[in-house]
PDB file of C-alpha atoms and ligand atoms in Angstrom:
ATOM      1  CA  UNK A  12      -3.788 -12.799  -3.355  1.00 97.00           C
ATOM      2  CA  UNK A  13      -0.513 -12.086  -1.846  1.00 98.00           C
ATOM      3  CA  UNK A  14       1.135 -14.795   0.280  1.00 98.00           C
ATOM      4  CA  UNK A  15       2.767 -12.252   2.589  1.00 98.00           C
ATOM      5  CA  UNK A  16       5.383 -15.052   4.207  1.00 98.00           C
ATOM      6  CA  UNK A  17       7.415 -17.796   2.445  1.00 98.00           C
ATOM      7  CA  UNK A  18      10.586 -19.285   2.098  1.00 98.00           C
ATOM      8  CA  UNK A  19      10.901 -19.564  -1.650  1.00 98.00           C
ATOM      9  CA  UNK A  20      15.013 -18.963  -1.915  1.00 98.00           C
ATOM     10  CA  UNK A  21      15.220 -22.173   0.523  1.00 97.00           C
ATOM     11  CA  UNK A  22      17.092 -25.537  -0.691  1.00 96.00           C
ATOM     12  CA  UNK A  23      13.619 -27.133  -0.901  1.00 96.00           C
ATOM     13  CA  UNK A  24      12.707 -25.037  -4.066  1.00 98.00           C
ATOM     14  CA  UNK A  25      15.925 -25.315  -6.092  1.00 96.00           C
ATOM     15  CA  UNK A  26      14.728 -28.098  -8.027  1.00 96.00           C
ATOM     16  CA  UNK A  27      11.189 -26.700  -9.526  1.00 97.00           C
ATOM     17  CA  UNK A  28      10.995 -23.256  -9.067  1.00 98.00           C
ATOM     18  CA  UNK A  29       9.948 -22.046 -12.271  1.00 98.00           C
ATOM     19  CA  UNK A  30       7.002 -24.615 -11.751  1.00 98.00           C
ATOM     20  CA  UNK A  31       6.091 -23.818  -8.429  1.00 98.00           C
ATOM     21  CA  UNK A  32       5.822 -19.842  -9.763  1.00 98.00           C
ATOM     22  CA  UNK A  33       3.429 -21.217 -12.275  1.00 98.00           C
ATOM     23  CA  UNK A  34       1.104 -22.638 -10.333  1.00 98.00           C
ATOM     24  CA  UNK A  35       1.208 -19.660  -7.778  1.00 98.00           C
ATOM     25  CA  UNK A  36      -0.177 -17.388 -10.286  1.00 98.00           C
ATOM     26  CA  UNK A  37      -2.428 -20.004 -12.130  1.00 98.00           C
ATOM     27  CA  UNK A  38      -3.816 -19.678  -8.552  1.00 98.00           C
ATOM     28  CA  UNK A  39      -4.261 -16.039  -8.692  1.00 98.00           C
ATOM     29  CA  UNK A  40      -1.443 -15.024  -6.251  1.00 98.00           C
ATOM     30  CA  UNK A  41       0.329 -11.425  -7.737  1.00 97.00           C
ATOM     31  CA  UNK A  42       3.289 -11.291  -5.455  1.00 97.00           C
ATOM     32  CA  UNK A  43       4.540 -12.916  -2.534  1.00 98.00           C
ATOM     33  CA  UNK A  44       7.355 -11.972   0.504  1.00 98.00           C
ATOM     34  CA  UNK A  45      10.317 -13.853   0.546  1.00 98.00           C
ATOM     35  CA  UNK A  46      12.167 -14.214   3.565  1.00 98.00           C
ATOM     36  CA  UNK A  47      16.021 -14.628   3.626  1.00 98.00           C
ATOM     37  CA  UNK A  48      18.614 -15.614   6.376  1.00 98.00           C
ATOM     38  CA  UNK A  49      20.524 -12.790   6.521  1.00 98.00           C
ATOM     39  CA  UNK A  50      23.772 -14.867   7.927  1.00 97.00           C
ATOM     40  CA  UNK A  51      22.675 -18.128   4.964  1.00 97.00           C
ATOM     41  CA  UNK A  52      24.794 -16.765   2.280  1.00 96.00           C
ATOM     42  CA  UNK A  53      23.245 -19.984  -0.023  1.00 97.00           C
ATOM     43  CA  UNK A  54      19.533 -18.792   0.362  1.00 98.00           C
ATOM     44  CA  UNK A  55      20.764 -14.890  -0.263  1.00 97.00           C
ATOM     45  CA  UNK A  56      22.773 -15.685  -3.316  1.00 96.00           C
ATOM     46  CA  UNK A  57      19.388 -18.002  -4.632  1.00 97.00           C
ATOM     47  CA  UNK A  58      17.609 -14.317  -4.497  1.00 98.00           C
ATOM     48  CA  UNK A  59      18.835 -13.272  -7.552  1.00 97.00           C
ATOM     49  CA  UNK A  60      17.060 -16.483  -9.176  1.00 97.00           C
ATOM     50  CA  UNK A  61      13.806 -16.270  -7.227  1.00 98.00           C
ATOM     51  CA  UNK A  62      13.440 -12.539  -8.151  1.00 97.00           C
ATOM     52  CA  UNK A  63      14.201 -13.394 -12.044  1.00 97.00           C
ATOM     53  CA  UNK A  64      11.538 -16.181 -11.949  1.00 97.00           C
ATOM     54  CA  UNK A  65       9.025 -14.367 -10.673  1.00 97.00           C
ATOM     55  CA  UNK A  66       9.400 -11.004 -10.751  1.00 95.00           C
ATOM     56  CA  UNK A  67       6.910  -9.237  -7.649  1.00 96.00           C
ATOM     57  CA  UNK A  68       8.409 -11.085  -5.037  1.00 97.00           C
ATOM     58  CA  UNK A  69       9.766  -8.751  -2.647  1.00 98.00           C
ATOM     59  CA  UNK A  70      12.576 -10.009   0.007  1.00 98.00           C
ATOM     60  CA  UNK A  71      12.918  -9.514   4.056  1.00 98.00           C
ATOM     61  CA  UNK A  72      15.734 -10.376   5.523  1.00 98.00           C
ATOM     62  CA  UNK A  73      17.104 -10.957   9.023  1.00 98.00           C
ATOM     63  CA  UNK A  74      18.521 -13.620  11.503  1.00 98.00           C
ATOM     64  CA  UNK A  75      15.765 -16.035  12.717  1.00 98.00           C
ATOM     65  CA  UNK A  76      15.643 -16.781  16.399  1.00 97.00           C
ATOM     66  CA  UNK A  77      16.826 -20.254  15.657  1.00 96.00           C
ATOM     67  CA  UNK A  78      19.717 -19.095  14.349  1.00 97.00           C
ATOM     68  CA  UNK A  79      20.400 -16.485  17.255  1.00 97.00           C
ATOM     69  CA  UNK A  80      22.934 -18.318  18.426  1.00 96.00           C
ATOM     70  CA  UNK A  81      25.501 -17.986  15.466  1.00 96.00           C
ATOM     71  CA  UNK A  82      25.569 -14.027  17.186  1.00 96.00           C
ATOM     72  CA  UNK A  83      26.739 -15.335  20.570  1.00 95.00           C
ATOM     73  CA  UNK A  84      29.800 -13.758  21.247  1.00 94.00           C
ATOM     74  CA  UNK A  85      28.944 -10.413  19.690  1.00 96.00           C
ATOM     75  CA  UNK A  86      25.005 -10.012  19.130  1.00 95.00           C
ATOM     76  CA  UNK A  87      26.211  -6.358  17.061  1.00 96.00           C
ATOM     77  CA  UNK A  88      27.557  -8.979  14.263  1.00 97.00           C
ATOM     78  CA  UNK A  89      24.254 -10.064  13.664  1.00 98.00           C
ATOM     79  CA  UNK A  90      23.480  -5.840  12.835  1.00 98.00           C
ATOM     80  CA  UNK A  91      26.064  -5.222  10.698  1.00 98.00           C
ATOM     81  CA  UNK A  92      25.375  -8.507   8.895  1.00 98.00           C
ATOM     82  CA  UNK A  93      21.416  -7.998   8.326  1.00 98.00           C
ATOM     83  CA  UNK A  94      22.543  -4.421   7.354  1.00 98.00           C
ATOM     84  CA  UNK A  95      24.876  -5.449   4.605  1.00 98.00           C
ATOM     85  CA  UNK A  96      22.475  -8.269   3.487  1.00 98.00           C
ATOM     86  CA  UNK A  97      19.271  -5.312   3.196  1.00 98.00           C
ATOM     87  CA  UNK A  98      21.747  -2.781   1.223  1.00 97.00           C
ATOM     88  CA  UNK A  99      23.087  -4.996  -1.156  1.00 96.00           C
ATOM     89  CA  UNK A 100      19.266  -6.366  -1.896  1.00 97.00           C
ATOM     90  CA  UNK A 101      16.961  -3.869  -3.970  1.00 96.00           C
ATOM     91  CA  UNK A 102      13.968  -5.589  -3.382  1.00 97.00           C
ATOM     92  CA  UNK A 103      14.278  -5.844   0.184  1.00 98.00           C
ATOM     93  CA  UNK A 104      11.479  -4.461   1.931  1.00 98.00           C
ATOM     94  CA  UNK A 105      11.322  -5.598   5.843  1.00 98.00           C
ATOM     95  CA  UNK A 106      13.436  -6.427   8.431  1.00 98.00           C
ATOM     96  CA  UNK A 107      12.787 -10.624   9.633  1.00 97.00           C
ATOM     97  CA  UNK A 108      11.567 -13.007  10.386  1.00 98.00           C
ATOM     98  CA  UNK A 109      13.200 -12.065  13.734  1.00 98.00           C
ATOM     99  CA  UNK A 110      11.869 -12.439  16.950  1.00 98.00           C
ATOM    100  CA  UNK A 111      12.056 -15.107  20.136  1.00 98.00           C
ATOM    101  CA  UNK A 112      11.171 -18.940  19.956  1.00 97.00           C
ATOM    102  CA  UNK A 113      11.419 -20.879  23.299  1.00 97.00           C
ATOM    103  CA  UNK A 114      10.024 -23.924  21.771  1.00 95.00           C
ATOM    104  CA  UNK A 115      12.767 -25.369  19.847  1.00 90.00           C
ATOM    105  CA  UNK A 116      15.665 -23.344  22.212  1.00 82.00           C
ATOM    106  CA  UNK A 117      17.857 -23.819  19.276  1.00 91.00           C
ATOM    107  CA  UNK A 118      19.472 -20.810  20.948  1.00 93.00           C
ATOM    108  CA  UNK A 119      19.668 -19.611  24.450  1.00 95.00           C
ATOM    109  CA  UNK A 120      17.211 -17.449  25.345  1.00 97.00           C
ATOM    110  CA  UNK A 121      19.388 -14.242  26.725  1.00 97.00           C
ATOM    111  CA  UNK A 122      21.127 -14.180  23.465  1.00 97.00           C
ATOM    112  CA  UNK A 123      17.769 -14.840  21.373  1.00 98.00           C
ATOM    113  CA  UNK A 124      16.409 -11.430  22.863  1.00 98.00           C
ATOM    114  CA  UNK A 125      19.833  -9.439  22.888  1.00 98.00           C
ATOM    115  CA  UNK A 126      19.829 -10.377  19.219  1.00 98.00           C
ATOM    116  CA  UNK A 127      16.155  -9.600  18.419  1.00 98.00           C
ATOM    117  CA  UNK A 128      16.398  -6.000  20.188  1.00 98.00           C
ATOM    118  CA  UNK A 129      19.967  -5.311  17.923  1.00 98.00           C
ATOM    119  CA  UNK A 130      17.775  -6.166  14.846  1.00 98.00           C
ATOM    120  CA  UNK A 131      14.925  -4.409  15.898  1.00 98.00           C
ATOM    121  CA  UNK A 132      16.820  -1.374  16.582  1.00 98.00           C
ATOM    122  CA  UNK A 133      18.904  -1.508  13.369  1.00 98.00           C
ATOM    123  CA  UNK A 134      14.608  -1.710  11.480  1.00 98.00           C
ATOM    124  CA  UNK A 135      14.534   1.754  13.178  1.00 97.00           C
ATOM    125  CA  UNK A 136      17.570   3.407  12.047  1.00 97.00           C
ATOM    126  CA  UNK A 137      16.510   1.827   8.209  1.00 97.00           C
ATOM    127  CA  UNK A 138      12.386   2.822   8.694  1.00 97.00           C
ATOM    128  CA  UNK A 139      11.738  -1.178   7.587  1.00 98.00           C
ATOM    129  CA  UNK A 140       8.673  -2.696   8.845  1.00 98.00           C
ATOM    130  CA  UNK A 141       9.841  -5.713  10.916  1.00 98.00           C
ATOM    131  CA  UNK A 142       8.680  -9.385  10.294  1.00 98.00           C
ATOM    132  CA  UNK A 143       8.028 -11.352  13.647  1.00 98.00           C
ATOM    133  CA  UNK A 144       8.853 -14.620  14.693  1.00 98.00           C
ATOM    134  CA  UNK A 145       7.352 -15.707  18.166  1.00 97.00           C
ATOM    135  CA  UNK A 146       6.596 -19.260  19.820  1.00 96.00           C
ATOM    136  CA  UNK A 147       6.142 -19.972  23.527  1.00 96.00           C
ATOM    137  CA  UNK A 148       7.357 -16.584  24.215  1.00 97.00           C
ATOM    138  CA  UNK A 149       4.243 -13.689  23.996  1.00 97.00           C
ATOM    139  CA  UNK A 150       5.313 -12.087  27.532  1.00 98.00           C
ATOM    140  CA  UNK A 151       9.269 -11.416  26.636  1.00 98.00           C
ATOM    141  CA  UNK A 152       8.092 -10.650  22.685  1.00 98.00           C
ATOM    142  CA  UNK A 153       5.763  -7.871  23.557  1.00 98.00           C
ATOM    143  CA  UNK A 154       7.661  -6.563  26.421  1.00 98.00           C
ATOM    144  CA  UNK A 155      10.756  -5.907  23.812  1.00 98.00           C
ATOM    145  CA  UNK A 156       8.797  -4.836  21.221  1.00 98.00           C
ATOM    146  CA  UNK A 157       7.582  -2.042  23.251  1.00 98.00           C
ATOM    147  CA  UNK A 158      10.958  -1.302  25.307  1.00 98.00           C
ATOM    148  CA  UNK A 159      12.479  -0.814  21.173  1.00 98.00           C
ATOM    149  CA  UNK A 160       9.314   1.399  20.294  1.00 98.00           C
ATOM    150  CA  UNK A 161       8.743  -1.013  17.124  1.00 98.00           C
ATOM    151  CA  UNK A 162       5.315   0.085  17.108  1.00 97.00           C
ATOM    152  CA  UNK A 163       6.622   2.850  15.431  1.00 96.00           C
ATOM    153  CA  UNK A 164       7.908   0.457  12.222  1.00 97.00           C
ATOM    154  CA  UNK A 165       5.372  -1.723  12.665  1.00 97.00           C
ATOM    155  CA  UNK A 166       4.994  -4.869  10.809  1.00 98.00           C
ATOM    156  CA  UNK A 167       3.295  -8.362  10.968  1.00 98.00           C
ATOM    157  CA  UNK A 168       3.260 -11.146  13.523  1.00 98.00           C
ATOM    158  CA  UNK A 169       3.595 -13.781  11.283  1.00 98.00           C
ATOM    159  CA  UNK A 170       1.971 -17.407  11.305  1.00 98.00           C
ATOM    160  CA  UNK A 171       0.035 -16.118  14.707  1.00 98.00           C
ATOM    161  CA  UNK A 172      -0.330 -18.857  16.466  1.00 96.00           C
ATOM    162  CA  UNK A 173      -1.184 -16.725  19.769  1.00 95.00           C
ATOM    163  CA  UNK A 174      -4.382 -16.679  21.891  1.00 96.00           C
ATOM    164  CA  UNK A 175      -7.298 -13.737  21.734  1.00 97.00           C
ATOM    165  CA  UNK A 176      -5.224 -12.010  24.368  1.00 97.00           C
ATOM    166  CA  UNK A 177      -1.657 -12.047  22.588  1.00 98.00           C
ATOM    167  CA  UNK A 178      -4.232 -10.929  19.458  1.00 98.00           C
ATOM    168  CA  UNK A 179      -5.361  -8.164  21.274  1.00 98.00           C
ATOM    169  CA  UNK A 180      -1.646  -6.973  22.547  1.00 98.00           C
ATOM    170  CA  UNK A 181      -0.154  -7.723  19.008  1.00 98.00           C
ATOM    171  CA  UNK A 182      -2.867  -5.244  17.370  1.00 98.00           C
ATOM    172  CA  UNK A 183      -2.839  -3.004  20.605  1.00 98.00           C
ATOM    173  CA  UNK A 184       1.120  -1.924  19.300  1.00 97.00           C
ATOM    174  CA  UNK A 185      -0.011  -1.548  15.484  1.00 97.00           C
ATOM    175  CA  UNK A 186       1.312  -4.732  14.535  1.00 98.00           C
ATOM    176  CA  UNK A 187      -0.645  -6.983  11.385  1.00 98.00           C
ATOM    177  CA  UNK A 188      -1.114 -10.413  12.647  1.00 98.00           C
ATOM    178  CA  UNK A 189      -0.791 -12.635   9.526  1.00 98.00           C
ATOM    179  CA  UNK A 190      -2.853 -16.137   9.392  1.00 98.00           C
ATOM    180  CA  UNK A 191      -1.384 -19.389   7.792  1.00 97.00           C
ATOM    181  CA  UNK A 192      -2.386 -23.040   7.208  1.00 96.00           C
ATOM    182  CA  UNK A 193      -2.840 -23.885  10.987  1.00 95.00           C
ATOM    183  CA  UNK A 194      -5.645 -21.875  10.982  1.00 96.00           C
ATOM    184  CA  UNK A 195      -7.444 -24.362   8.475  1.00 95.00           C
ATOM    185  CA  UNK A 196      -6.476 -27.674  11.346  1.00 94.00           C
ATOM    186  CA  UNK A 197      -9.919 -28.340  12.625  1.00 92.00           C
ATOM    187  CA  UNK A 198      -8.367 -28.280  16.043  1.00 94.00           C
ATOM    188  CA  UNK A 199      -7.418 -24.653  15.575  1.00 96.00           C
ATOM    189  CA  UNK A 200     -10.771 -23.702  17.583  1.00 97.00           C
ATOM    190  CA  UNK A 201      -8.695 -20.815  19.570  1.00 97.00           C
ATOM    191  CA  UNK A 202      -6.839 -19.522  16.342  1.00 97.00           C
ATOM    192  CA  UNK A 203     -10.263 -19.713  14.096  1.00 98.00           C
ATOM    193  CA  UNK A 204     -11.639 -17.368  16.873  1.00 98.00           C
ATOM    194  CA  UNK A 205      -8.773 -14.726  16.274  1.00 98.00           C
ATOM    195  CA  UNK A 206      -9.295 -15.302  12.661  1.00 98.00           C
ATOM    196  CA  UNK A 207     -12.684 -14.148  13.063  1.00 98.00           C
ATOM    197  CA  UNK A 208     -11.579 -10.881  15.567  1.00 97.00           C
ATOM    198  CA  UNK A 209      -8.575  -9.449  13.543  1.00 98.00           C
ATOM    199  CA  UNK A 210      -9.830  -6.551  12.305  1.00 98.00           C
ATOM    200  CA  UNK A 211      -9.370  -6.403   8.334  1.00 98.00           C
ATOM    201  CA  UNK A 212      -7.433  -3.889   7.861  1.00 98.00           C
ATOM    202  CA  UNK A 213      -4.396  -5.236  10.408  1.00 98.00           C
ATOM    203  CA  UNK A 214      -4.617  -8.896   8.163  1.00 98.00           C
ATOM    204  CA  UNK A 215      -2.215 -10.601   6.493  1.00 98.00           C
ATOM    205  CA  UNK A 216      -2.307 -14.109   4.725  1.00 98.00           C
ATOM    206  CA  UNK A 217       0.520 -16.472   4.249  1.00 98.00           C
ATOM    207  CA  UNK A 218       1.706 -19.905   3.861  1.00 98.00           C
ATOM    208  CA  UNK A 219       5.584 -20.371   5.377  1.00 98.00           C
ATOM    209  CA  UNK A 220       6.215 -22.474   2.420  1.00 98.00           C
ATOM    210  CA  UNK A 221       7.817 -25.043   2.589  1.00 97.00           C
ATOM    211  CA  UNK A 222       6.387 -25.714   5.987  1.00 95.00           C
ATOM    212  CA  UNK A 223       2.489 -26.121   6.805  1.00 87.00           C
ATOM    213  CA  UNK A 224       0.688 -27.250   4.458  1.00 88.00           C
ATOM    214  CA  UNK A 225      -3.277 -26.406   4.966  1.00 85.00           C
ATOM    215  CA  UNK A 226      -5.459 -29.133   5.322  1.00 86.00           C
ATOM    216  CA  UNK A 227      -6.365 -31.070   2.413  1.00 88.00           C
ATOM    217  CA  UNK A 228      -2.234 -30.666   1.672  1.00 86.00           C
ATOM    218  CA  UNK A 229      -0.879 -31.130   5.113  1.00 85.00           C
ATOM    219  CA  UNK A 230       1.976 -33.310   5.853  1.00 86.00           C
ATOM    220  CA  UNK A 231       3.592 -32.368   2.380  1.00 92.00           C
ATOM    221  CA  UNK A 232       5.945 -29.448   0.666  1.00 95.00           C
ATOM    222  CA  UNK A 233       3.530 -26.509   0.544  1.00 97.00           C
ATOM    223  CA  UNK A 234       4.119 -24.091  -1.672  1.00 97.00           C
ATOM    224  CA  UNK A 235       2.431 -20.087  -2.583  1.00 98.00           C
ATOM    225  CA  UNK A 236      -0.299 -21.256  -4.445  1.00 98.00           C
ATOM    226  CA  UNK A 237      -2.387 -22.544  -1.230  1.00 97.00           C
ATOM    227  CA  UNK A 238      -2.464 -19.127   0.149  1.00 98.00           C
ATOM    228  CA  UNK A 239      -5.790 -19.006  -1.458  1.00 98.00           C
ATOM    229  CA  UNK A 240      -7.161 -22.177   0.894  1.00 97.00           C
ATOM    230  CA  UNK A 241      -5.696 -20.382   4.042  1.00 97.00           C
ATOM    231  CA  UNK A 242      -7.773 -17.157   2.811  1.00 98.00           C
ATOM    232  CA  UNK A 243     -10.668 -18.888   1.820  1.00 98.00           C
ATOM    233  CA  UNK A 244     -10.914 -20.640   5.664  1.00 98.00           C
ATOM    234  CA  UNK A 245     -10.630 -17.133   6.561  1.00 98.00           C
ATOM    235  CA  UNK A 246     -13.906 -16.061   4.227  1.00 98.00           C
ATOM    236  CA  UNK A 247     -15.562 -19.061   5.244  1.00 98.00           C
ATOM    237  CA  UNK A 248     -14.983 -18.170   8.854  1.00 98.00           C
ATOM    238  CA  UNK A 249     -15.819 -14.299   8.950  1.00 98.00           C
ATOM    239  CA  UNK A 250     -18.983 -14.891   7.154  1.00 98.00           C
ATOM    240  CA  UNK A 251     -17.418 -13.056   3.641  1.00 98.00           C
ATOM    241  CA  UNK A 252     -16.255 -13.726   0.291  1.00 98.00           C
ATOM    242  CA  UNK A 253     -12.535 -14.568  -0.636  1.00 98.00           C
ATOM    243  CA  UNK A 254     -12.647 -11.588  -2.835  1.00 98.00           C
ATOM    244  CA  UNK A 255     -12.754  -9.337   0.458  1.00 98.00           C
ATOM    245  CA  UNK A 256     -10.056 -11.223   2.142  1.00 98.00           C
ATOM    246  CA  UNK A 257      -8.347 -10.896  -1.080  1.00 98.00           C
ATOM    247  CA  UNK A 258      -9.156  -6.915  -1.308  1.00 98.00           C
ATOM    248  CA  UNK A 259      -7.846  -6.355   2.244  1.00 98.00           C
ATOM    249  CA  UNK A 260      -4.779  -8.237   2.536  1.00 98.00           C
ATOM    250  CA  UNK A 261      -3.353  -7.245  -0.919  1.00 98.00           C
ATOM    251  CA  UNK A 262      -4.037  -2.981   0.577  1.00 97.00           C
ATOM    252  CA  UNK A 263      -2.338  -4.123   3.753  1.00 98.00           C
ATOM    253  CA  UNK A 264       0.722  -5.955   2.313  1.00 98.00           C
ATOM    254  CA  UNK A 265       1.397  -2.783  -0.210  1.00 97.00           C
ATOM    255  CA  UNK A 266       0.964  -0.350   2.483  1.00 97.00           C
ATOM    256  CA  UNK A 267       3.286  -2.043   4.710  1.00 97.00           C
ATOM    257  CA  UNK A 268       6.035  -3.567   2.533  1.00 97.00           C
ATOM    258  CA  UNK A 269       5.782  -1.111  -0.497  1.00 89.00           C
ATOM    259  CA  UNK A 270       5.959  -3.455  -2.972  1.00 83.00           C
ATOM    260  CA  UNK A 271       6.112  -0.923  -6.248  1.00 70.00           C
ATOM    261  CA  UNK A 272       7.627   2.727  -6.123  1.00 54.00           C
ATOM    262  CA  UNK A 273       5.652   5.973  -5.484  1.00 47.00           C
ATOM    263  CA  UNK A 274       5.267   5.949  -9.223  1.00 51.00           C
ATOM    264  CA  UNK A 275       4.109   3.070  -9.224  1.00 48.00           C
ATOM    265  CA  UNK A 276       6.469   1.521 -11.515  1.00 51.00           C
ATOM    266  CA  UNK A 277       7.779  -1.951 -10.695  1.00 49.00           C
ATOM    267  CA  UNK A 278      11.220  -1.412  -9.037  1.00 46.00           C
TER     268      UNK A 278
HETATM  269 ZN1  LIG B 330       8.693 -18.219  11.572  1.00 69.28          ZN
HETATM  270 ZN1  LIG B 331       9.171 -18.402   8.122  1.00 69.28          ZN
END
């Protein structure tokens, strides 16, 4: 099992690392994809030690919506700052998480979508897959994915937290949509339902470690190793074996992010 979105070079991890790698792979997860603020210099320099403890993580890196409005006075900083942050990181893969949230407005919105559109133009010029970020804005998300052409980089709406139709226009562009530990809330009715619709080969499985913890672990840290739980809600809810999920989201993470060289040596 890959866990195809976490957080693993954040503060919350400095303490146990090595033990939180453990239990991923007692677990069963091979690899995982790291995401890194590309203006949190802290988080990029704690790379280096996530990469050495565990050694198939591969990194994406970008400037989250949240964080949009560091970028204010010149949203091109934010380019030349995600572009330095990708080229001086081997293992970076992906371009994210980027993207528009208009729930926590951390940052206005104008400068939230000048700053995704910079970032998703810069994914272009590199030919990285981009990593998306979207809350309580599907209409402005989809309407700048497809004025930038991303569906020609493609890449993963991650934690989808969208209804069938923002499923359907996420998938209609080539996009992945990638399920986390909401979808095991027994509220989730709506997000169960796209669980069931994403076709297999477009899905992804994640956990946004350290945030949302699937249920019976919600409320605390969560961490790689409950990837499986999300996937196994996922079985459990398309009628198949974890082993499938498994199968399918481990071919659609490698096609996507790469994660070994065309000779398949470990890079
Ligand atoms: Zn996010
Ligand atoms: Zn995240």
């Amino acid at each position: 099992m890959i866990d195809s979105h976490c957080h693993l070079a954040g503060d919350e991890f400095s303490g146990d690392l090595g033990a939180v790698v453990s239990r991923a792979q007692a677990a069963g997860v091979s690899g995982a994809l790291v995401i890194l603020g590309a203006e949190d210099e802290a988080e990029r320099a704690r790379a280096a030690t996530v990469s050495a403890a565990w050694n198939a993580v591969r990194f994406s890196i970008g400037v989250h919506p949240h964080k949009a409005a560091h970028f204010t006075s010149d949203p091109d900083e934010a380019v030349r700052t995600v572009r330095r942050a990708v080229q001086s990181e081997p293992l970076a893969r992906a371009v994210g998480e980027i993207g528009l949230d208009y729930h926590y407005d951390f940052s206005p919105h104008d400068v939230q979508r000048d700053v995704f559109r910079v970032q998703l133009q810069l994914a272009r010029e590199m030919k990285l897959p981009v990593v998306i970020h979207t809350r309580e804005a599907d209409a402005d998300t989809i309407q700048i994915l497809r004025d930038e052409r991303a569906g020609d980089i493609g890449g993963v709406f991650h934690c989808f937290t969208g209804d069938r139709d923002m499923a359907k226009r996420g998938l209609d562009l080539g996009f992945h949509l990638s399920l986390a530990g909401i979808v095991t809330f027994p509220r989730a009715l709506e997000l169960q339902e796209v669980a069931r619709l994403v076709p297999l080969d477009r899905l992804l499985v994640e956990t946004d470690s350290p945030y949302l913890a699937p249920v019976p672990h919600r409320g605390k840290r969560n961490e790689p190793a409950h990837v499986v739980r999300v996937a196994q809600v996922i079985a459990d809810l398309r009628g198949t074996t974890i082993d499938a999920i498994e199968v399918a989201t481990s071919k659609n993470f490698a096609r996507l992010f790469h994660p070994v060289t065309p000779t398949g040596h470990t890079d």
